mmCIF file of C-alpha atoms in Angstrom:
data_model
loop_
_atom_site.group_PDB
_atom_site.id
_atom_site.type_symbol
_atom_site.label_atom_id
_atom_site.label_comp_id
_atom_site.label_asym_id
_atom_site.label_seq_id
_atom_site.Cartn_x
_atom_site.Cartn_y
_atom_site.Cartn_z
ATOM 1 C CA MET Z 340 -58.005 74.059 -75.270
ATOM 2 C CA GLY Z 341 -60.835 73.748 -77.830
ATOM 3 C CA PHE Z 342 -58.962 71.068 -79.800
ATOM 4 C CA SER Z 343 -58.115 69.055 -76.666
ATOM 5 C CA SER Z 344 -61.732 69.217 -75.459
ATOM 6 C CA SER Z 345 -62.990 68.047 -78.850
ATOM 7 C CA PHE Z 346 -60.447 65.235 -78.909
ATOM 8 C CA LEU Z 347 -61.423 64.052 -75.422
ATOM 9 C CA HIS Z 348 -65.115 64.247 -76.296
ATOM 10 C CA PHE Z 349 -64.621 62.295 -79.538
ATOM 11 C CA THR Z 350 -62.439 59.620 -77.902
ATOM 12 C CA ARG Z 351 -64.836 59.267 -74.993
ATOM 13 C CA ASN Z 352 -67.825 58.730 -77.298
ATOM 14 C CA MET Z 353 -65.880 56.255 -79.410
ATOM 15 C CA HIS Z 354 -65.140 54.052 -76.381
ATOM 16 C CA GLN Z 355 -68.454 54.415 -74.566
ATOM 17 C CA GLY Z 356 -70.930 54.104 -77.424
ATOM 18 C CA ASN Z 357 -74.526 54.820 -76.445
ATOM 19 C CA GLN Z 358 -74.059 54.387 -72.678
ATOM 20 C CA THR Z 359 -75.221 57.237 -70.450
ATOM 21 C CA THR Z 360 -72.271 58.929 -68.777
ATOM 22 C CA ILE Z 361 -71.742 61.979 -66.609
ATOM 23 C CA SER Z 362 -70.645 65.260 -68.207
ATOM 24 C CA GLU Z 363 -69.228 66.965 -65.123
ATOM 25 C CA PHE Z 364 -67.762 66.315 -61.696
ATOM 26 C CA ILE Z 365 -68.456 67.966 -58.352
ATOM 27 C CA LEU Z 366 -65.373 69.035 -56.372
ATOM 28 C CA LEU Z 367 -66.180 69.122 -52.658
ATOM 29 C CA GLY Z 368 -63.041 71.120 -51.856
ATOM 30 C CA LEU Z 369 -61.101 71.075 -48.609
ATOM 31 C CA SER Z 370 -63.991 71.715 -46.246
ATOM 32 C CA LYS Z 371 -67.740 71.183 -46.198
ATOM 33 C CA HIS Z 372 -68.284 73.921 -43.595
ATOM 34 C CA ALA Z 373 -69.487 77.213 -45.084
ATOM 35 C CA GLU Z 374 -67.934 79.312 -42.310
ATOM 36 C CA GLN Z 375 -64.450 78.039 -43.241
ATOM 37 C CA GLN Z 376 -64.676 79.012 -46.906
ATOM 38 C CA LYS Z 377 -63.649 82.661 -46.402
ATOM 39 C CA VAL Z 378 -60.649 81.608 -44.313
ATOM 40 C CA LEU Z 379 -59.596 79.086 -46.959
ATOM 41 C CA PHE Z 380 -60.034 81.687 -49.711
ATOM 42 C CA VAL Z 381 -57.801 84.262 -47.989
ATOM 43 C CA LEU Z 382 -55.227 81.623 -46.949
ATOM 44 C CA PHE Z 383 -54.862 80.014 -50.362
ATOM 45 C CA LEU Z 384 -54.977 83.315 -52.226
ATOM 46 C CA GLY Z 385 -52.104 84.529 -50.043
ATOM 47 C CA MET Z 386 -50.089 81.346 -50.579
ATOM 48 C CA TYR Z 387 -50.741 81.477 -54.320
ATOM 49 C CA LEU Z 388 -49.544 85.080 -54.610
ATOM 50 C CA VAL Z 389 -46.447 84.401 -52.481
ATOM 51 C CA THR Z 390 -45.609 81.368 -54.636
ATOM 52 C CA MET Z 391 -46.015 83.243 -57.920
ATOM 53 C CA VAL Z 392 -44.042 86.284 -56.768
ATOM 54 C CA GLY Z 393 -41.271 84.251 -55.089
ATOM 55 C CA ASN Z 394 -40.688 81.859 -57.973
ATOM 56 C CA GLY Z 395 -41.131 84.654 -60.505
ATOM 57 C CA LEU Z 396 -38.398 86.681 -58.786
ATOM 58 C CA ILE Z 397 -36.045 83.693 -58.866
ATOM 59 C CA ILE Z 398 -36.615 83.156 -62.610
ATOM 60 C CA LEU Z 399 -36.169 86.882 -63.290
ATOM 61 C CA ALA Z 400 -33.014 87.114 -61.161
ATOM 62 C CA ILE Z 401 -31.457 84.118 -62.923
ATOM 63 C CA SER Z 402 -32.386 85.515 -66.334
ATOM 64 C CA LEU Z 403 -30.938 88.976 -65.693
ATOM 65 C CA ASP Z 404 -27.759 88.025 -63.790
ATOM 66 C CA SER Z 405 -25.120 86.554 -66.106
ATOM 67 C CA TYR Z 406 -23.239 85.197 -63.068
ATOM 68 C CA LEU Z 407 -26.131 82.775 -62.523
ATOM 69 C CA HIS Z 408 -26.088 81.438 -66.083
ATOM 70 C CA THR Z 409 -24.787 78.068 -64.895
ATOM 71 C CA PRO Z 410 -26.317 74.555 -65.029
ATOM 72 C CA MET Z 411 -27.397 74.615 -61.370
ATOM 73 C CA TYR Z 412 -29.420 77.803 -61.798
ATOM 74 C CA LEU Z 413 -30.797 76.712 -65.168
ATOM 75 C CA PHE Z 414 -32.290 73.687 -63.403
ATOM 76 C CA LEU Z 415 -33.483 75.914 -60.545
ATOM 77 C CA ALA Z 416 -35.279 78.205 -63.021
ATOM 78 C CA ASN Z 417 -36.998 75.136 -64.477
ATOM 79 C CA LEU Z 418 -37.998 74.010 -60.974
ATOM 80 C CA SER Z 419 -39.421 77.448 -60.172
ATOM 81 C CA PHE Z 420 -41.429 77.499 -63.398
ATOM 82 C CA ALA Z 421 -42.740 73.986 -62.694
ATOM 83 C CA ASP Z 422 -43.741 75.071 -59.167
ATOM 84 C CA MET Z 423 -45.600 78.114 -60.513
ATOM 85 C CA SER Z 424 -47.386 75.913 -63.037
ATOM 86 C CA SER Z 425 -48.148 73.196 -60.479
ATOM 87 C CA ILE Z 426 -49.961 75.501 -58.082
ATOM 88 C CA SER Z 427 -51.768 77.169 -61.006
ATOM 89 C CA THR Z 428 -53.396 73.899 -62.073
ATOM 90 C CA SER Z 429 -55.541 73.666 -58.946
ATOM 91 C CA VAL Z 430 -55.591 76.739 -56.694
ATOM 92 C CA PRO Z 431 -57.148 79.322 -59.106
ATOM 93 C CA LYS Z 432 -60.007 76.895 -59.839
ATOM 94 C CA MET Z 433 -60.505 76.265 -56.109
ATOM 95 C CA LEU Z 434 -60.543 80.016 -55.387
ATOM 96 C CA MET Z 435 -63.050 80.589 -58.170
ATOM 97 C CA ASP Z 436 -65.263 77.797 -56.820
ATOM 98 C CA ILE Z 437 -65.238 79.338 -53.324
ATOM 99 C CA HIS Z 438 -65.958 82.816 -54.702
ATOM 100 C CA THR Z 439 -68.781 81.734 -57.037
ATOM 101 C CA LYS Z 440 -70.033 78.991 -54.680
ATOM 102 C CA SER Z 441 -69.947 76.587 -57.600
ATOM 103 C CA GLN Z 442 -68.301 73.176 -57.261
ATOM 104 C CA SER Z 443 -68.777 71.778 -60.756
ATOM 105 C CA ILE Z 444 -66.062 71.102 -63.340
ATOM 106 C CA SER Z 445 -66.684 69.716 -66.814
ATOM 107 C CA TYR Z 446 -65.396 66.288 -67.807
ATOM 108 C CA GLU Z 447 -62.930 67.773 -70.313
ATOM 109 C CA SER Z 448 -61.642 70.393 -67.846
ATOM 110 C CA CYS Z 449 -61.247 67.747 -65.152
ATOM 111 C CA ILE Z 450 -59.152 65.493 -67.397
ATOM 112 C CA THR Z 451 -57.050 68.473 -68.502
ATOM 113 C CA GLN Z 452 -56.462 69.529 -64.894
ATOM 114 C CA MET Z 453 -55.474 65.978 -63.962
ATOM 115 C CA TYR Z 454 -53.061 65.807 -66.913
ATOM 116 C CA PHE Z 455 -51.153 68.942 -65.976
ATOM 117 C CA SER Z 456 -51.118 68.159 -62.253
ATOM 118 C CA ILE Z 457 -49.340 64.879 -63.100
ATOM 119 C CA VAL Z 458 -46.944 66.659 -65.470
ATOM 120 C CA PHE Z 459 -45.679 69.164 -62.924
ATOM 121 C CA ILE Z 460 -45.415 66.755 -59.983
ATOM 122 C CA VAL Z 461 -43.330 64.379 -62.133
ATOM 123 C CA ILE Z 462 -41.167 67.269 -63.390
ATOM 124 C CA ASP Z 463 -40.411 68.350 -59.809
ATOM 125 C CA ASN Z 464 -39.383 64.819 -58.916
ATOM 126 C CA ILE Z 465 -37.076 64.319 -61.915
ATOM 127 C CA LEU Z 466 -35.550 67.797 -61.654
ATOM 128 C CA LEU Z 467 -34.532 67.150 -58.045
ATOM 129 C CA GLY Z 468 -32.637 64.081 -59.276
ATOM 130 C CA VAL Z 469 -30.999 66.064 -62.094
ATOM 131 C CA MET Z 470 -29.974 68.829 -59.678
ATOM 132 C CA ALA Z 471 -28.432 66.261 -57.308
ATOM 133 C CA TYR Z 472 -26.410 64.787 -60.186
ATOM 134 C CA ASP Z 473 -25.242 68.302 -61.113
ATOM 135 C CA ARG Z 474 -23.977 68.879 -57.557
ATOM 136 C CA PHE Z 475 -22.287 65.459 -57.602
ATOM 137 C CA LEU Z 476 -20.332 66.407 -60.724
ATOM 138 C CA ALA Z 477 -19.472 69.884 -59.395
ATOM 139 C CA ILE Z 478 -18.129 68.623 -56.044
ATOM 140 C CA CYS Z 479 -16.737 65.182 -56.900
ATOM 141 C CA HIS Z 480 -15.412 65.959 -60.400
ATOM 142 C CA PRO Z 481 -14.715 69.714 -60.387
ATOM 143 C CA LEU Z 482 -11.951 69.547 -63.030
ATOM 144 C CA ASN Z 483 -14.193 67.748 -65.512
ATOM 145 C CA TYR Z 484 -17.399 69.599 -64.613
ATOM 146 C CA VAL Z 485 -17.258 72.185 -67.398
ATOM 147 C CA THR Z 486 -16.341 69.500 -69.931
ATOM 148 C CA ILE Z 487 -19.191 67.208 -68.893
ATOM 149 C CA MET Z 488 -21.891 69.844 -68.358
ATOM 150 C CA LYS Z 489 -21.723 71.393 -71.799
ATOM 151 C CA PRO Z 490 -24.575 73.726 -72.839
ATOM 152 C CA ARG Z 491 -26.044 70.989 -75.044
ATOM 153 C CA ILE Z 492 -26.056 68.521 -72.127
ATOM 154 C CA CYS Z 493 -27.619 71.123 -69.823
ATOM 155 C CA VAL Z 494 -30.413 71.805 -72.297
ATOM 156 C CA LEU Z 495 -30.934 68.056 -72.719
ATOM 157 C CA LEU Z 496 -31.144 67.518 -68.951
ATOM 158 C CA SER Z 497 -33.654 70.382 -68.754
ATOM 159 C CA VAL Z 498 -35.825 69.074 -71.591
ATOM 160 C CA ILE Z 499 -35.859 65.376 -70.602
ATOM 161 C CA PRO Z 500 -37.974 65.936 -67.424
ATOM 162 C CA TRP Z 501 -40.596 67.780 -69.487
ATOM 163 C CA ILE Z 502 -40.706 65.032 -72.125
ATOM 164 C CA LEU Z 503 -40.876 62.181 -69.594
ATOM 165 C CA SER Z 504 -43.524 63.915 -67.482
ATOM 166 C CA ASN Z 505 -45.748 64.478 -70.506
ATOM 167 C CA ILE Z 506 -45.328 60.838 -71.530
ATOM 168 C CA VAL Z 507 -46.356 59.732 -68.027
ATOM 169 C CA ALA Z 508 -49.354 62.094 -67.957
ATOM 170 C CA LEU Z 509 -50.414 61.148 -71.495
ATOM 171 C CA THR Z 510 -50.250 57.437 -70.630
ATOM 172 C CA HIS Z 511 -52.552 57.886 -67.636
ATOM 173 C CA THR Z 512 -54.883 60.171 -69.574
ATOM 174 C CA LEU Z 513 -55.284 57.837 -72.564
ATOM 175 C CA LEU Z 514 -56.099 54.968 -70.213
ATOM 176 C CA LEU Z 515 -58.505 57.074 -68.145
ATOM 177 C CA ILE Z 516 -60.614 58.396 -71.042
ATOM 178 C CA GLN Z 517 -61.474 54.811 -71.977
ATOM 179 C CA LEU Z 518 -63.270 54.358 -68.657
ATOM 180 C CA ILE Z 519 -66.965 54.918 -68.069
ATOM 181 C CA PHE Z 520 -68.295 57.168 -65.281
ATOM 182 C CA CYS Z 521 -71.939 56.328 -64.767
ATOM 183 C CA ASP Z 522 -72.703 56.410 -61.028
ATOM 184 C CA SER Z 523 -71.407 59.088 -58.689
ATOM 185 C CA ASN Z 524 -69.684 62.229 -59.970
ATOM 186 C CA ILE Z 525 -68.609 63.589 -56.567
ATOM 187 C CA LEU Z 526 -64.880 64.020 -55.912
ATOM 188 C CA PRO Z 527 -63.973 64.636 -52.235
ATOM 189 C CA HIS Z 528 -61.040 66.843 -53.243
ATOM 190 C CA PHE Z 529 -60.199 70.365 -54.427
ATOM 191 C CA PHE Z 530 -58.929 69.211 -57.829
ATOM 192 C CA CYS Z 531 -59.250 66.226 -60.166
ATOM 193 C CA ASP Z 532 -56.939 63.558 -58.774
ATOM 194 C CA LEU Z 533 -56.238 60.431 -60.847
ATOM 195 C CA ALA Z 534 -56.620 57.946 -57.994
ATOM 196 C CA LEU Z 535 -60.019 59.352 -57.006
ATOM 197 C CA LEU Z 536 -61.220 59.349 -60.611
ATOM 198 C CA LEU Z 537 -60.341 55.657 -60.871
ATOM 199 C CA LYS Z 538 -62.424 54.971 -57.751
ATOM 200 C CA LEU Z 539 -65.426 56.727 -59.301
ATOM 201 C CA SER Z 540 -65.343 54.752 -62.539
ATOM 202 C CA CYS Z 541 -67.776 51.878 -63.045
ATOM 203 C CA SER Z 542 -65.351 50.222 -65.523
ATOM 204 C CA ASP Z 543 -62.649 47.693 -64.741
ATOM 205 C CA THR Z 544 -59.650 49.753 -63.583
ATOM 206 C CA VAL Z 545 -57.145 46.930 -62.980
ATOM 207 C CA VAL Z 546 -54.912 48.018 -65.879
ATOM 208 C CA ASN Z 547 -55.079 51.684 -64.826
ATOM 209 C CA GLU Z 548 -54.180 50.872 -61.231
ATOM 210 C CA LEU Z 549 -51.315 48.603 -62.303
ATOM 211 C CA VAL Z 550 -49.884 51.297 -64.584
ATOM 212 C CA LEU Z 551 -50.369 53.895 -61.830
ATOM 213 C CA PHE Z 552 -48.444 51.727 -59.370
ATOM 214 C CA VAL Z 553 -45.584 50.758 -61.733
ATOM 215 C CA VAL Z 554 -45.113 54.191 -63.311
ATOM 216 C CA GLY Z 555 -45.573 56.002 -59.996
ATOM 217 C CA LEU Z 556 -43.029 53.787 -58.280
ATOM 218 C CA SER Z 557 -40.557 54.302 -61.135
ATOM 219 C CA VAL Z 558 -41.016 58.081 -61.131
ATOM 220 C CA ILE Z 559 -40.216 58.196 -57.400
ATOM 221 C CA THR Z 560 -37.581 55.448 -57.213
ATOM 222 C CA PHE Z 561 -35.190 56.408 -60.026
ATOM 223 C CA PRO Z 562 -34.774 60.112 -59.133
ATOM 224 C CA PHE Z 563 -34.536 59.214 -55.433
ATOM 225 C CA ALA Z 564 -31.863 56.567 -56.186
ATOM 226 C CA LEU Z 565 -29.913 59.182 -58.190
ATOM 227 C CA ILE Z 566 -30.179 61.622 -55.274
ATOM 228 C CA VAL Z 567 -28.980 59.034 -52.744
ATOM 229 C CA PHE Z 568 -26.104 57.989 -55.033
ATOM 230 C CA SER Z 569 -25.074 61.620 -55.565
ATOM 231 C CA TYR Z 570 -25.139 62.595 -51.898
ATOM 232 C CA ILE Z 571 -23.274 59.502 -50.748
ATOM 233 C CA HIS Z 572 -20.410 60.513 -53.034
ATOM 234 C CA ILE Z 573 -20.773 64.215 -52.138
ATOM 235 C CA ILE Z 574 -20.553 63.522 -48.389
ATOM 236 C CA SER Z 575 -17.599 61.210 -48.971
ATOM 237 C CA ALA Z 576 -15.800 63.886 -51.004
ATOM 238 C CA VAL Z 577 -16.558 66.625 -48.471
ATOM 239 C CA LEU Z 578 -15.242 64.531 -45.562
ATOM 240 C CA ARG Z 579 -11.920 64.134 -47.378
ATOM 241 C CA ILE Z 580 -11.392 67.905 -47.377
ATOM 242 C CA SER Z 581 -8.870 68.763 -44.663
ATOM 243 C CA THR Z 582 -10.090 72.196 -43.545
ATOM 244 C CA THR Z 583 -13.416 72.969 -41.876
ATOM 245 C CA GLU Z 584 -13.818 76.054 -44.049
ATOM 246 C CA GLY Z 585 -13.311 73.980 -47.180
ATOM 247 C CA LYS Z 586 -15.886 71.421 -46.049
ATOM 248 C CA TRP Z 587 -18.447 74.107 -45.307
ATOM 249 C CA LYS Z 588 -17.848 75.873 -48.633
ATOM 250 C CA ALA Z 589 -18.226 72.638 -50.597
ATOM 251 C CA PHE Z 590 -21.351 71.480 -48.792
ATOM 252 C CA SER Z 591 -22.988 74.927 -48.788
ATOM 253 C CA THR Z 592 -23.294 74.740 -52.596
ATOM 254 C CA CYS Z 593 -25.847 71.937 -52.235
ATOM 255 C CA GLY Z 594 -27.405 72.871 -48.884
ATOM 256 C CA SER Z 595 -30.471 74.499 -50.438
ATOM 257 C CA HIS Z 596 -31.089 71.558 -52.765
ATOM 258 C CA LEU Z 597 -30.739 69.057 -49.934
ATOM 259 C CA THR Z 598 -33.260 71.033 -47.868
ATOM 260 C CA VAL Z 599 -35.784 70.945 -50.740
ATOM 261 C CA VAL Z 600 -35.165 67.205 -51.238
ATOM 262 C CA LEU Z 601 -35.798 66.506 -47.547
ATOM 263 C CA LEU Z 602 -38.972 68.603 -47.685
ATOM 264 C CA PHE Z 603 -40.249 66.845 -50.830
ATOM 265 C CA TYR Z 604 -39.522 63.262 -49.846
ATOM 266 C CA GLY Z 605 -40.241 63.939 -46.185
ATOM 267 C CA THR Z 606 -43.746 64.915 -47.288
ATOM 268 C CA ILE Z 607 -44.115 61.609 -49.170
ATOM 269 C CA VAL Z 608 -43.003 59.585 -46.148
ATOM 270 C CA GLY Z 609 -45.004 61.605 -43.612
ATOM 271 C CA VAL Z 610 -48.267 61.617 -45.535
ATOM 272 C CA TYR Z 611 -48.337 58.301 -47.362
ATOM 273 C CA PHE Z 612 -46.263 56.005 -45.142
ATOM 274 C CA PHE Z 613 -47.415 57.350 -41.768
ATOM 275 C CA PRO Z 614 -50.950 58.626 -42.409
ATOM 276 C CA SER Z 615 -53.170 59.867 -39.617
ATOM 277 C CA SER Z 616 -55.352 57.088 -38.233
ATOM 278 C CA THR Z 617 -57.969 59.572 -37.049
ATOM 279 C CA HIS Z 618 -58.702 61.102 -40.451
ATOM 280 C CA PRO Z 619 -57.594 58.629 -43.160
ATOM 281 C CA ASP Z 620 -59.924 60.214 -45.731
ATOM 282 C CA ASP Z 621 -58.004 63.490 -45.484
ATOM 283 C CA THR Z 622 -54.630 61.921 -46.351
ATOM 284 C CA ASP Z 623 -54.949 62.616 -50.090
ATOM 285 C CA LYS Z 624 -55.995 66.210 -49.440
ATOM 286 C CA ILE Z 625 -53.107 66.840 -47.055
ATOM 287 C CA GLY Z 626 -50.613 65.325 -49.485
ATOM 288 C CA ALA Z 627 -52.002 67.335 -52.393
ATOM 289 C CA VAL Z 628 -51.854 70.617 -50.444
ATOM 290 C CA LEU Z 629 -48.265 69.934 -49.389
ATOM 291 C CA PHE Z 630 -47.139 68.982 -52.908
ATOM 292 C CA THR Z 631 -49.042 71.539 -54.965
ATOM 293 C CA VAL Z 632 -49.188 74.515 -52.583
ATOM 294 C CA VAL Z 633 -46.848 74.431 -49.580
ATOM 295 C CA THR Z 634 -43.675 73.066 -51.227
ATOM 296 C CA PRO Z 635 -43.789 75.459 -54.237
ATOM 297 C CA MET Z 636 -44.313 78.350 -51.811
ATOM 298 C CA ILE Z 637 -41.413 77.409 -49.529
ATOM 299 C CA ASN Z 638 -38.849 76.598 -52.243
ATOM 300 C CA PRO Z 639 -38.083 80.255 -53.166
ATOM 301 C CA PHE Z 640 -37.423 81.090 -49.506
ATOM 302 C CA ILE Z 641 -35.058 78.131 -49.168
ATOM 303 C CA TYR Z 642 -33.067 79.060 -52.261
ATOM 304 C CA SER Z 643 -33.030 82.808 -51.585
ATOM 305 C CA LEU Z 644 -32.256 82.740 -47.869
ATOM 306 C CA ARG Z 645 -29.731 79.868 -47.902
ATOM 307 C CA ASN Z 646 -27.915 80.778 -51.126
ATOM 308 C CA LYS Z 647 -25.521 83.752 -51.178
ATOM 309 C CA ASP Z 648 -25.420 83.980 -54.978
ATOM 310 C CA MET Z 649 -29.204 84.068 -55.186
ATOM 311 C CA LYS Z 650 -29.471 86.692 -52.430
ATOM 312 C CA CYS Z 651 -26.915 88.816 -54.280
ATOM 313 C CA ALA Z 652 -28.824 88.448 -57.551
ATOM 314 C CA LEU Z 653 -32.101 89.426 -55.867
ATOM 315 C CA ARG Z 654 -30.465 92.507 -54.355
ATOM 316 C CA LYS Z 655 -29.223 93.480 -57.818
ATOM 317 C CA LEU Z 656 -32.740 93.008 -59.114
ATOM 318 C CA VAL Z 657 -34.084 95.347 -56.429
ATOM 319 C CA ASN Z 658 -31.342 97.883 -57.133
ATOM 320 C CA ARG Z 659 -32.528 98.024 -60.733
ATOM 321 C CA LYS Z 660 -35.649 99.620 -59.213
ATOM 322 C CA ILE Z 661 -37.928 97.454 -61.312
ATOM 323 C CA PHE Z 662 -40.142 96.456 -58.395
ATOM 324 C CA LEU Z 663 -39.753 99.424 -56.074
ATOM 325 C CA PRO Z 664 -42.914 101.260 -57.254
ATOM 326 C CA LEU Z 665 -44.946 98.039 -57.256
ATOM 327 C CA MET Z 666 -43.704 96.079 -54.250
ATOM 328 C CA PRO Z 667 -41.905 98.260 -51.669
ATOM 329 C CA TRP Z 668 -42.433 95.568 -49.004
ATOM 330 C CA ALA Z 669 -40.544 93.033 -51.159
ATOM 331 C CA SER Z 670 -37.633 95.360 -51.775
ATOM 332 C CA GLU Z 671 -37.292 96.169 -48.057
ATOM 333 C CA PHE Z 672 -37.279 92.439 -47.220
ATOM 334 C CA LEU Z 673 -34.602 91.632 -49.805
ATOM 335 C CA LEU Z 674 -32.387 94.557 -48.850
ATOM 336 C CA SER Z 675 -32.486 93.643 -45.172
ATOM 337 C CA ALA Z 676 -31.852 89.913 -45.771
#
């Protein structure tokens, strides 16, 4: 963290010379009303804890159950880790701000927060495409699945999203730190969002906005195209199965993933393509909450409640009595599910 802060400070000075610039930003958060802060604190603390526990249990269950050491669950473990990391980039800082009644964030911390928020959103997007392709191979090419999805290929498909997401985030960050912030330092958000930072800059941001549009469109389009391609072939293959039981068994293997895909892209369509006309300024906040908080919290429930293998693995985890002394409420829920 010290090295990255020094690097950002050095690079910023190199580009900005002797011009006076701001050293911190003010995050206004989700609400300006003081009476709503306690409610927001309790609500987001609860969602944060549920997200961390839920995704942590999924990662632990996959790690300890050898039956789940398959490509699909390897990708799911990556998705759960990305979700835990995504919510951790913004919510702890927001909770601390509410508790301390301080809204400031240093320039270096703001850029770092923006970097990692981009990383984990991009990872989620790419991983959903990879998981769809995995289901396509498993259902449409079952005889060749083991041959194609070798351990080396699985590791490669797990690593590529992390590499690409860091390249995307680094590209935006290197372009952003060349800009000058000399007027307002107020961000009407609960974390440092790239689009809002570009609006605050008093430099020419044409290149930044062009890169944001092209890269952002690519990051959404290519995984979504892979998902559509995969599910067109999956549905076609399932419809060719003669028995109803066979169709249900085949489609149930990707039901959880499809639900998460609909939630993720449904959020994009609902927030950014059909925004509320009454509160257009809140669109970014709503989208950010859905992407960074709500979706990561819901994903573990989707995969645990709709997936028999995962429910079985979680029951085994509870039967190990690892969590019984710490979380009796969790063990009762899993045993009754």
